[in-house]
PDB file of C-alpha atoms in Angstrom:
ATOM      1  CA  SER W   1     -24.981  -1.366  -8.026  1.00 81.00           C
ATOM      2  CA  LEU W   2     -25.168   2.089  -6.518  1.00 85.00           C
ATOM      3  CA  GLU W   3     -25.169   0.660  -2.982  1.00 86.00           C
ATOM      4  CA  ALA W   4     -21.987  -1.296  -3.740  1.00 86.00           C
ATOM      5  CA  GLU W   5     -20.362   1.878  -5.078  1.00 88.00           C
ATOM      6  CA  ILE W   6     -21.296   3.768  -1.883  1.00 88.00           C
ATOM      7  CA  ARG W   7     -19.802   0.966   0.247  1.00 88.00           C
ATOM      8  CA  ARG W   8     -16.616   0.994  -1.869  1.00 87.00           C
ATOM      9  CA  ALA W   9     -16.142   4.771  -1.573  1.00 87.00           C
ATOM     10  CA  VAL W  10     -16.793   4.725   2.189  1.00 87.00           C
ATOM     11  CA  SER W  11     -14.440   1.763   2.666  1.00 87.00           C
ATOM     12  CA  ASN W  12     -11.682   3.735   0.928  1.00 84.00           C
ATOM     13  CA  ALA W  13     -12.233   6.668   3.309  1.00 84.00           C
ATOM     14  CA  ILE W  14     -12.280   4.368   6.357  1.00 82.00           C
ATOM     15  CA  GLN W  15      -9.019   2.761   5.190  1.00 81.00           C
ATOM     16  CA  ARG W  16      -7.416   6.216   5.104  1.00 76.00           C
ATOM     17  CA  VAL W  17      -8.659   6.820   8.653  1.00 74.00           C
ATOM     18  CA  ASN W  18      -7.348   3.453   9.844  1.00 72.00           C
ATOM     19  CA  GLY W  19      -4.085   3.650   7.919  1.00 67.00           C
ATOM     20  CA  VAL W  20      -4.685   0.482   5.914  1.00 51.00           C
ATOM     21  CA  GLY W  21      -2.688   0.148   2.718  1.00 53.00           C
ATOM     22  CA  LYS W  22       0.894   0.531   1.616  1.00 53.00           C
ATOM     23  CA  MET W  23       3.425   0.960   4.359  1.00 53.00           C
ATOM     24  CA  THR W  24       5.358   4.186   4.081  1.00 51.00           C
ATOM     25  CA  VAL W  25       7.337   6.242   6.565  1.00 49.00           C
ATOM     26  CA  LYS W  26       3.984   7.355   7.986  1.00 46.00           C
ATOM     27  CA  VAL W  27       1.016   5.000   7.744  1.00 45.00           C
ATOM     28  CA  GLY W  28      -2.425   6.576   7.731  1.00 49.00           C
ATOM     29  CA  LYS W  29      -3.476   9.986   8.952  1.00 56.00           C
ATOM     30  CA  GLU W  30      -5.398  11.075  11.990  1.00 62.00           C
ATOM     31  CA  TYR W  31      -8.782  12.372  10.881  1.00 70.00           C
ATOM     32  CA  VAL W  32     -10.304  13.515  14.155  1.00 72.00           C
ATOM     33  CA  GLY W  33     -14.087  13.403  14.306  1.00 79.00           C
ATOM     34  CA  SER W  34     -14.597  10.982  11.437  1.00 85.00           C
ATOM     35  CA  GLY W  35     -17.853   9.049  11.389  1.00 86.00           C
ATOM     36  CA  ASN W  36     -17.922   5.268  11.499  1.00 88.00           C
ATOM     37  CA  TYR W  37     -18.673   3.049   8.503  1.00 89.00           C
ATOM     38  CA  SER W  38     -22.477   3.047   8.957  1.00 90.00           C
ATOM     39  CA  GLU W  39     -22.626   6.811   9.533  1.00 92.00           C
ATOM     40  CA  LEU W  40     -20.506   7.487   6.459  1.00 92.00           C
ATOM     41  CA  CYS W  41     -22.578   5.136   4.270  1.00 92.00           C
ATOM     42  CA  LEU W  42     -25.732   7.013   5.267  1.00 94.00           C
ATOM     43  CA  LEU W  43     -24.051  10.407   4.771  1.00 95.00           C
ATOM     44  CA  THR W  44     -22.712   9.338   1.366  1.00 95.00           C
ATOM     45  CA  SER W  45     -26.151   8.149   0.261  1.00 95.00           C
ATOM     46  CA  GLN W  46     -27.671  11.486   1.337  1.00 97.00           C
ATOM     47  CA  LEU W  47     -24.938  13.495  -0.401  1.00 97.00           C
ATOM     48  CA  LEU W  48     -25.305  11.447  -3.572  1.00 96.00           C
ATOM     49  CA  LYS W  49     -28.989  12.429  -3.746  1.00 97.00           C
ATOM     50  CA  LYS W  50     -28.275  16.061  -2.810  1.00 97.00           C
ATOM     51  CA  GLN W  51     -25.540  16.321  -5.459  1.00 97.00           C
ATOM     52  CA  LYS W  52     -27.758  14.542  -8.030  1.00 97.00           C
ATOM     53  CA  GLY W  53     -25.103  11.873  -8.665  1.00 96.00           C
ATOM     54  CA  ARG W  54     -22.480  14.427  -9.712  1.00 96.00           C
ATOM     55  CA  CYS W  55     -19.036  15.547  -8.546  1.00 95.00           C
ATOM     56  CA  ALA W  56     -19.199  18.588  -6.240  1.00 95.00           C
ATOM     57  CA  LEU W  57     -16.126  20.108  -7.932  1.00 92.00           C
ATOM     58  CA  THR W  58     -16.682  19.414 -11.632  1.00 92.00           C
ATOM     59  CA  GLY W  59     -20.336  18.460 -12.087  1.00 93.00           C
ATOM     60  CA  GLN W  60     -19.182  15.221 -13.780  1.00 93.00           C
ATOM     61  CA  PRO W  61     -21.613  12.304 -13.287  1.00 96.00           C
ATOM     62  CA  PHE W  62     -20.109   9.502 -11.198  1.00 96.00           C
ATOM     63  CA  GLU W  63     -19.068   6.238 -12.828  1.00 93.00           C
ATOM     64  CA  THR W  64     -20.790   3.347 -11.079  1.00 89.00           C
ATOM     65  CA  ARG W  65     -19.348   0.502 -13.161  1.00 88.00           C
ATOM     66  CA  SER W  66     -16.195  -1.324 -12.100  1.00 85.00           C
ATOM     67  CA  ALA W  67     -13.142  -1.521 -14.366  1.00 85.00           C
ATOM     68  CA  ALA W  68     -14.172  -5.093 -15.240  1.00 88.00           C
ATOM     69  CA  GLU W  69     -17.527  -3.716 -16.421  1.00 90.00           C
ATOM     70  CA  GLY W  70     -15.807  -1.083 -18.587  1.00 89.00           C
ATOM     71  CA  GLY W  71     -16.060   1.802 -16.121  1.00 86.00           C
ATOM     72  CA  LEU W  72     -13.529   4.653 -15.991  1.00 89.00           C
ATOM     73  CA  GLN W  73     -12.013   4.480 -12.504  1.00 90.00           C
ATOM     74  CA  GLU W  74     -11.009   8.164 -12.465  1.00 91.00           C
ATOM     75  CA  ASP W  75     -14.725   9.059 -12.537  1.00 94.00           C
ATOM     76  CA  ARG W  76     -15.698   6.839  -9.585  1.00 93.00           C
ATOM     77  CA  MET W  77     -16.957   8.430  -6.384  1.00 95.00           C
ATOM     78  CA  SER W  78     -14.586   9.545  -3.626  1.00 94.00           C
ATOM     79  CA  LEU W  79     -15.277  11.160  -0.248  1.00 95.00           C
ATOM     80  CA  ASP W  80     -13.498  14.525  -0.034  1.00 94.00           C
ATOM     81  CA  ARG W  81     -12.947  16.425   3.198  1.00 93.00           C
ATOM     82  CA  ILE W  82     -13.847  20.081   2.621  1.00 94.00           C
ATOM     83  CA  ASP W  83     -11.529  21.202   5.443  1.00 92.00           C
ATOM     84  CA  ASN W  84      -8.531  18.875   5.276  1.00 87.00           C
ATOM     85  CA  CYS W  85      -7.741  19.547   8.948  1.00 87.00           C
ATOM     86  CA  LEU W  86     -11.012  17.871   9.990  1.00 90.00           C
ATOM     87  CA  GLY W  87     -12.327  14.324   9.680  1.00 90.00           C
ATOM     88  CA  TYR W  88     -14.926  12.646   7.489  1.00 92.00           C
ATOM     89  CA  SER W  89     -18.062  14.006   9.154  1.00 93.00           C
ATOM     90  CA  ASP W  90     -21.423  15.548   8.284  1.00 95.00           C
ATOM     91  CA  GLY W  91     -20.798  19.070   7.023  1.00 95.00           C
ATOM     92  CA  ASN W  92     -17.164  18.351   6.101  1.00 95.00           C
ATOM     93  CA  VAL W  93     -17.633  15.833   3.292  1.00 96.00           C
ATOM     94  CA  GLN W  94     -18.488  16.309  -0.355  1.00 96.00           C
ATOM     95  CA  LEU W  95     -18.542  13.656  -3.051  1.00 97.00           C
ATOM     96  CA  VAL W  96     -16.085  14.135  -5.895  1.00 96.00           C
ATOM     97  CA  THR W  97     -14.540  11.967  -8.602  1.00 94.00           C
ATOM     98  CA  GLN W  98     -11.319  10.163  -7.728  1.00 94.00           C
ATOM     99  CA  PHE W  99      -9.573  12.357 -10.308  1.00 93.00           C
ATOM    100  CA  ALA W 100     -10.906  15.594  -8.777  1.00 93.00           C
ATOM    101  CA  ASN W 101      -9.968  14.475  -5.251  1.00 93.00           C
ATOM    102  CA  ARG W 102      -6.352  13.810  -6.239  1.00 91.00           C
ATOM    103  CA  ALA W 103      -6.171  16.983  -8.331  1.00 88.00           C
ATOM    104  CA  ARG W 104      -7.480  19.096  -5.458  1.00 90.00           C
ATOM    105  CA  GLY W 105      -4.903  17.860  -2.954  1.00 86.00           C
ATOM    106  CA  GLN W 106      -4.634  20.515  -0.243  1.00 87.00           C
ATOM    107  CA  MET W 107      -6.137  23.338  -2.352  1.00 88.00           C
ATOM    108  CA  PRO W 108      -9.166  25.199  -1.019  1.00 87.00           C
ATOM    109  CA  VAL W 109     -12.425  23.943  -2.571  1.00 88.00           C
ATOM    110  CA  GLN W 110     -13.141  27.148  -4.529  1.00 88.00           C
ATOM    111  CA  GLU W 111      -9.635  27.251  -6.049  1.00 89.00           C
ATOM    112  CA  ALA W 112      -9.800  23.572  -7.001  1.00 88.00           C
ATOM    113  CA  ARG W 113     -13.229  24.048  -8.603  1.00 87.00           C
ATOM    114  CA  ARG W 114     -11.968  27.074 -10.560  1.00 87.00           C
ATOM    115  CA  ARG W 115      -8.940  25.169 -11.849  1.00 87.00           C
ATOM    116  CA  LEU W 116     -10.843  21.986 -12.661  1.00 85.00           C
ATOM    117  CA  ILE W 117     -13.584  23.662 -14.703  1.00 82.00           C
ATOM    118  CA  GLN W 118     -11.756  26.628 -16.259  1.00 73.00           C
ATOM    119  CA  TYR W 119     -11.541  24.921 -19.644  1.00 64.00           C
ATOM    120  CA  ALA W 120     -14.943  23.254 -19.683  1.00 57.00           C
ATOM    121  CA  GLU W 121     -16.604  23.162 -23.084  1.00 61.00           C
ATOM    122  CA  PRO W 122     -19.881  25.107 -23.427  1.00 58.00           C
TER     123      PRO W 122
END
C-alpha cells in the first residue's frame, strides 16, 4: 500500500540519521534538524501529493510494489535532502527514486536533474 511505502521510505531516512546498518569506519551521519518519524511520515505524505507521485529529479512515477510483488526497487521512493549539509526537515526534503538519490550523491539538485534527464525520450 502507499502508506506502507511511505513508512518504508521514512524508516530508511531515520536509519541513516540513527546510523543503523552496516558497520563501517564511520557509522551513520549527523543530520542536524531532522524531523522525527511521525513528522517525516506526514511530510512525505504531503510531498507525495505535491509531487503527484513522481520523482522530483526525473519525473518518474514511484514504484509502490515490493520486489516480491514484481516491483523495480530502483524506482521506489527515497527521501532526498536538498541541502546535504542540513537534516531531513520541511523545506529540505524532496522525494526521488532510489536510483536518482544515489546518482545525485553530493551534486547540486539542478545539476543532478540536468544530468538525469538530458537523454530523456520525447
